[in-house]
CSV table of C-alpha atoms in Angstrom, one decimal:
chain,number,residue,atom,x,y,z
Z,99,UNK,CA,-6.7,-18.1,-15.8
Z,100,UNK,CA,-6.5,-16.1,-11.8
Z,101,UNK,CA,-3.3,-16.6,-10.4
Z,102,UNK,CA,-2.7,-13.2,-9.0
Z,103,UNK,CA,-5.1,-11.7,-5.7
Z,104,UNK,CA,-5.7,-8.4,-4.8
Z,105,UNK,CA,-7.8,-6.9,-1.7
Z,106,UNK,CA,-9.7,-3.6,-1.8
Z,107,UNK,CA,-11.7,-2.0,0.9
Z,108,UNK,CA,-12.2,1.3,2.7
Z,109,UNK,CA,-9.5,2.6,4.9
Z,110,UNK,CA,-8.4,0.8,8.2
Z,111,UNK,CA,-10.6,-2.7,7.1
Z,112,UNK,CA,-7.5,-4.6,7.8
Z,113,UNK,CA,-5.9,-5.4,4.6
Z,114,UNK,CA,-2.2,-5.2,5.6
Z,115,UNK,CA,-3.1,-7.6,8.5
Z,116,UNK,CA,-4.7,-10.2,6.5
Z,117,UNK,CA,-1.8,-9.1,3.8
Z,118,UNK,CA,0.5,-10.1,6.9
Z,119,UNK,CA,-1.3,-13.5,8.4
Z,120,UNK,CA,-1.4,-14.9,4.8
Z,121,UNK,CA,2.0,-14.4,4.3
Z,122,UNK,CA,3.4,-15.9,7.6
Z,123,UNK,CA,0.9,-18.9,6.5
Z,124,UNK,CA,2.5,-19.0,2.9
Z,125,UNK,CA,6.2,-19.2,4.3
Z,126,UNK,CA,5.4,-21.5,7.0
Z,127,UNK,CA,3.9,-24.1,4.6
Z,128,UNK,CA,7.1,-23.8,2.6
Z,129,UNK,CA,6.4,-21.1,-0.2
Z,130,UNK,CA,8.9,-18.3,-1.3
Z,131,UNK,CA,7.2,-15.0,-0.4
Z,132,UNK,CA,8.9,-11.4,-0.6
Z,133,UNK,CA,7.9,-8.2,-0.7
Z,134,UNK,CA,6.5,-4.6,1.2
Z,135,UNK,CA,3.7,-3.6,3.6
Z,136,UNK,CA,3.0,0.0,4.2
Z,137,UNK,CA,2.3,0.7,7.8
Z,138,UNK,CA,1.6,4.1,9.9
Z,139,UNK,CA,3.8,6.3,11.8
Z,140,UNK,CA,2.8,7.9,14.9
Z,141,UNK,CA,3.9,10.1,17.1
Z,142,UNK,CA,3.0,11.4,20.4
Z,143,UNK,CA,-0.5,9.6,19.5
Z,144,UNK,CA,-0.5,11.7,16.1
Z,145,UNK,CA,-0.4,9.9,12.6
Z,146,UNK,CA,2.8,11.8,11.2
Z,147,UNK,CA,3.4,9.2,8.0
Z,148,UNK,CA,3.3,6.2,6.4
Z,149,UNK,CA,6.8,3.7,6.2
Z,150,UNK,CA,7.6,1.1,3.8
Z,151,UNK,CA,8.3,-2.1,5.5
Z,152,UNK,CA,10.1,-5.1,3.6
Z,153,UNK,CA,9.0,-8.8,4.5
Z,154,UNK,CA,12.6,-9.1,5.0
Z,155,UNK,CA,12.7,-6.1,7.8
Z,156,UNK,CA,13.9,-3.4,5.8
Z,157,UNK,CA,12.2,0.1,7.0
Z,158,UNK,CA,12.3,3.5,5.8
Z,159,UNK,CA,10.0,6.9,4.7
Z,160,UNK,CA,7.1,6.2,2.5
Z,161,UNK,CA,5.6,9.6,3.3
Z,162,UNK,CA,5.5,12.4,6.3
Z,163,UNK,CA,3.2,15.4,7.1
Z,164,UNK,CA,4.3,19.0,6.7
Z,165,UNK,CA,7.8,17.3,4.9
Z,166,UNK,CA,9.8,18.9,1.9
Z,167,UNK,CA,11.3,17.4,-1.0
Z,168,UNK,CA,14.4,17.9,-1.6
Z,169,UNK,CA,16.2,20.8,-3.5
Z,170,UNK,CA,15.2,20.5,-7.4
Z,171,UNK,CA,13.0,17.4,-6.7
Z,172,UNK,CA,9.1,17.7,-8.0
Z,173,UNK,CA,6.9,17.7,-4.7
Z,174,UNK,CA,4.6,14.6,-4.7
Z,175,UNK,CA,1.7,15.3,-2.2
Z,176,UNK,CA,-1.3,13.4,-1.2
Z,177,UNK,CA,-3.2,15.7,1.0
Z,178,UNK,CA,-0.9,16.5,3.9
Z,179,UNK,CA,1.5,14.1,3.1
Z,180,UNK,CA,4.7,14.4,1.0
Z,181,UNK,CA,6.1,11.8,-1.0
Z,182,UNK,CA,9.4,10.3,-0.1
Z,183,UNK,CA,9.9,8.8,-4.0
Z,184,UNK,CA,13.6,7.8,-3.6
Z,185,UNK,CA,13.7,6.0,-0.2
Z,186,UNK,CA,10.6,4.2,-1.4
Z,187,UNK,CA,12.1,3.5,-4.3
Z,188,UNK,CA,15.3,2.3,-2.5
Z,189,UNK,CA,13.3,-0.5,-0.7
Z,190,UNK,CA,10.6,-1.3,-2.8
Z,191,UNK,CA,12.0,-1.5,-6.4
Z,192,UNK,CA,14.5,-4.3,-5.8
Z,193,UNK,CA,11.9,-6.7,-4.4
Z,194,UNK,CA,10.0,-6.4,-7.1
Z,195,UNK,CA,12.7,-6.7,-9.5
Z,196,UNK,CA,13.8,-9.8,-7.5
Z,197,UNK,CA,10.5,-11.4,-8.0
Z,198,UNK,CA,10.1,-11.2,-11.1
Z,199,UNK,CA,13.4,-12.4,-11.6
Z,200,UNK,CA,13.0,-15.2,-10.0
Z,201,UNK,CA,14.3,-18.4,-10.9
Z,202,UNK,CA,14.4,-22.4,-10.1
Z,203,UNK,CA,11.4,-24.7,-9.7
Z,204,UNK,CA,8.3,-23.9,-7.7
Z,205,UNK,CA,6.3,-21.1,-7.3
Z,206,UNK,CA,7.0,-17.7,-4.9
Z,207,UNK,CA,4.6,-15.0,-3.9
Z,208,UNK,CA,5.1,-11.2,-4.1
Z,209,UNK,CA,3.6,-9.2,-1.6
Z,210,UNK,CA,2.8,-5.8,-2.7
Z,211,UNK,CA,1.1,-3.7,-0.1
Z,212,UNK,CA,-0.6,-1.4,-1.4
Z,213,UNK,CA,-1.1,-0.1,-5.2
Z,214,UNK,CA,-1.9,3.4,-4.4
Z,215,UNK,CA,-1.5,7.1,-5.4
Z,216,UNK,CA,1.7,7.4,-3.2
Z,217,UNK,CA,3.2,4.6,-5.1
Z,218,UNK,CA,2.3,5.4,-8.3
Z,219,UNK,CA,4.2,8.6,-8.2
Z,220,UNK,CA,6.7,6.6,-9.3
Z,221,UNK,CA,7.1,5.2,-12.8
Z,222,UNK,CA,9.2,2.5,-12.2
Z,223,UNK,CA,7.3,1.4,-9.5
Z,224,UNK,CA,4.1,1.0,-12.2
Z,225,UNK,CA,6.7,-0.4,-14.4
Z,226,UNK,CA,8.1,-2.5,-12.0
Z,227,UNK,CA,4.6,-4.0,-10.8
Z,228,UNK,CA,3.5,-4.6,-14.6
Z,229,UNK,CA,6.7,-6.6,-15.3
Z,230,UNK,CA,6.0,-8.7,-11.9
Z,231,UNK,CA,2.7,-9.8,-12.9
Z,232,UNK,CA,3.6,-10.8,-16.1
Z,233,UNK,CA,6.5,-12.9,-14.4
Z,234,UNK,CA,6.3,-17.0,-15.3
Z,235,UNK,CA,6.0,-18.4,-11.4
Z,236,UNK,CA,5.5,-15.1,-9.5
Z,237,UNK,CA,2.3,-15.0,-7.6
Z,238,UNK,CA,1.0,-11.4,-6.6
Z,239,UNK,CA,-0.5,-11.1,-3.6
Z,240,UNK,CA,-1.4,-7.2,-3.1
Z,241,UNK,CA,-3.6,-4.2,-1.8
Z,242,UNK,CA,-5.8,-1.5,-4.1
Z,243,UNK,CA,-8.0,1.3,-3.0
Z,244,UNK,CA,-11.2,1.7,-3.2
Z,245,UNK,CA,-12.1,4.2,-6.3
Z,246,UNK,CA,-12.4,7.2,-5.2
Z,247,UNK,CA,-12.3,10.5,-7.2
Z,248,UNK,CA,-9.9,10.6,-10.1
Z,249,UNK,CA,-9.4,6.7,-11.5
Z,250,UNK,CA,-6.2,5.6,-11.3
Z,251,UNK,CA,-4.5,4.1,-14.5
Z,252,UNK,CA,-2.7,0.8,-13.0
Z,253,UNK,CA,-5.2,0.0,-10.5
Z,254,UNK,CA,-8.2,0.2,-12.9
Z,255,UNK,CA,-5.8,-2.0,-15.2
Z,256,UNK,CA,-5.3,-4.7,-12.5
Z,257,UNK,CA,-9.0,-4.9,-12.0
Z,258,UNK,CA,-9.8,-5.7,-15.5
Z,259,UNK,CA,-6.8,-8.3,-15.7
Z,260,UNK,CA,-8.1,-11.6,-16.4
Z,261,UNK,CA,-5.5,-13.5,-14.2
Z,262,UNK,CA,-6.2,-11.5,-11.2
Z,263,UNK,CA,-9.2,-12.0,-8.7
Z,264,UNK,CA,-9.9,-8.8,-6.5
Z,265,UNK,CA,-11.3,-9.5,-2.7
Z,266,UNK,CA,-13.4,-7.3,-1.0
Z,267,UNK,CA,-12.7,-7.2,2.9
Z,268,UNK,CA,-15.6,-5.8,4.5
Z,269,UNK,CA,-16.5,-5.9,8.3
Z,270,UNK,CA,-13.5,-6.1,9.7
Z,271,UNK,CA,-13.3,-9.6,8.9
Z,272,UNK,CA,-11.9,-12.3,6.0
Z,273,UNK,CA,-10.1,-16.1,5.6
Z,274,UNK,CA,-6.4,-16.1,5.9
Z,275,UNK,CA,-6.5,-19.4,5.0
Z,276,UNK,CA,-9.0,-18.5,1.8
Z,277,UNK,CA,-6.5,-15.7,1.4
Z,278,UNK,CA,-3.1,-18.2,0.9
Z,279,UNK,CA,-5.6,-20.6,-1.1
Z,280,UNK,CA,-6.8,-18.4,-3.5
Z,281,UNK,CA,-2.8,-17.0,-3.5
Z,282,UNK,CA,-1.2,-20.5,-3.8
Z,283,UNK,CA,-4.0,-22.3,-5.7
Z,284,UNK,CA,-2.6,-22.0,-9.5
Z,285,UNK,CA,0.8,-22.9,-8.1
Z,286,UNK,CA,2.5,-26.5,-8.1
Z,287,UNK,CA,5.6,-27.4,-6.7
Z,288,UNK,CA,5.1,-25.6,-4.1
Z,289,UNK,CA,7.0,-26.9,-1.4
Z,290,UNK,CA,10.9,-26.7,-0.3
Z,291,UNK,CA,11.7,-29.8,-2.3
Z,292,UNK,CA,9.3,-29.8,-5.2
Z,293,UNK,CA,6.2,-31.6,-3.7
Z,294,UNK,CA,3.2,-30.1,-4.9
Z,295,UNK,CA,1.2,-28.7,-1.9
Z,296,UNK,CA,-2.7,-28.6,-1.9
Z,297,UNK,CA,-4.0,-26.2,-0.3
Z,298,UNK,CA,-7.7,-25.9,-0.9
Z,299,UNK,CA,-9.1,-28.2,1.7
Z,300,UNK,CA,-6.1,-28.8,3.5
Z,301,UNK,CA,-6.5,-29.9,7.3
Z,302,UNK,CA,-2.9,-29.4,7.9
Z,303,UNK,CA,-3.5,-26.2,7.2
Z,304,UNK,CA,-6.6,-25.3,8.5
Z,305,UNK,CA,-5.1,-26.3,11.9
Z,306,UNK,CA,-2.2,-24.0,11.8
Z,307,UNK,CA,-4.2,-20.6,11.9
Z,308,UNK,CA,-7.9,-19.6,13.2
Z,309,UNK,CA,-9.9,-20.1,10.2
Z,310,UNK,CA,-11.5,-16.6,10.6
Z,311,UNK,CA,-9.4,-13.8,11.6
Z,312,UNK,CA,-11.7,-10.9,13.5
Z,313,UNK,CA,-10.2,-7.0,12.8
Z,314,UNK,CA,-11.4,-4.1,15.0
Z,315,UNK,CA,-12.5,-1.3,12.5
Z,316,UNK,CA,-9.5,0.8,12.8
Z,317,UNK,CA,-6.3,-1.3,12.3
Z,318,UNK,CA,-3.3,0.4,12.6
Z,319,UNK,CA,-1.1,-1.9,9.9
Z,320,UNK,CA,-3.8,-0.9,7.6
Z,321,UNK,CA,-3.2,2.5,5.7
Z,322,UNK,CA,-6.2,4.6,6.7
Z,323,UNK,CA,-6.9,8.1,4.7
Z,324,UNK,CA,-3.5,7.2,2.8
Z,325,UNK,CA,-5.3,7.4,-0.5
């Protein structure tokens, strides 16, 4: 049974913005969604880095060019970025664990933005995402890469999980409204007190968001050449 959905797709497609518009459909039609977005850093019109950003406002390093690690801490590079493993671990580990914790009726989504080599640095991230989608009621609504070079270990895993549906996003465009279906459409009692909501065909719906939302090739909420 699909209950979890992932998007793939080169660099700068717009994945965290359709990661984003689903999610501000999700909550506004009364479903429980947490989780992170990764999104660029610039300065002085230079990428410098990549934050972490909570769906509850929460910022802080993901990764910066040219950085150090710490005294006695293992350098975690990906190309000219470094790592920042315990300030993304500061803000990402305890949604998880949240979400997968989660209790009372209804269903609630977990945003995880993206499933990348930066990430998985960290063990108990991968552990972490593993326990979420294994969570009774938790909905995963996430990012992967695009293979490219070396495989990595959990994203080939999610692709070959049989409750998880991968979307390609190609030209710049894709359904938020197919995204929070696809997201929402295993779940029942979804709404704030325990009516089932339907999305799949849902006018209401339909007419709360532009049915097709159009991405310019380079998006900068998207994490291009992070991975």
């Amino acid at each position: 049974m699909v209950r979890h959905v992932f998007l793939t797709g080169p660099p700068g497609v717009g994945k965290t913005t359709l990661i984003q518009k689903a999610s501000e459909v999700l909550k506004s039609s009364g479903v429980l969604v947490d989780g992170f977005y990764t999104e660029e850093v610039r300065q002085g019109g230079r990428r410098i880095g990549f934050d972490v950003v909570t769906l509850s406002g929460l910022r802080g390093p993901l990764s910066r060019v040219g950085s150090e690690p710490p005294p006695g801490r293992r350098e975690c590079r990906v190309g000219q970025y470094v790592v920042d493993l315990p300030a993304f671990e500061r803000l990402a580990l305890p949604v998880l664990r949240n979400a997968g914790a989660g209790s009372g009726p209804g269903c609630r989504v977990c945003v995880i933005d993206e499933v990348g080599k930066m990430e998985l640095f960290s063990q108990p991230f991968t552990h972490a995402v593993r326990q979420t989608l294994s969570a009774p009621g938790t909905v995963v609504l996430g990012t992967i890469p695009v293979p490219k070079g070396k495989p990595l270990a959990l994203v080939e895993e999610i692709r070959g999980r049989a409750d998880v549906r991968v979307f390609s996003v190609v030209s710049g465009k894709m359904s938020c409204v197919l995204m929070a279906d696809a997201c929402a459409w295993k779940c029942s009692d979804l709404g704030p007190n325990g009516a089932t909501t339907h999305f799949m065909g849902s006018e209401k719906l339909e007419h709360r968001v532009v049915l097709e939302t159009h991405l310019p090739d380079t998006d900068g909420l998207d994490t291009p050449c992070k991975t």
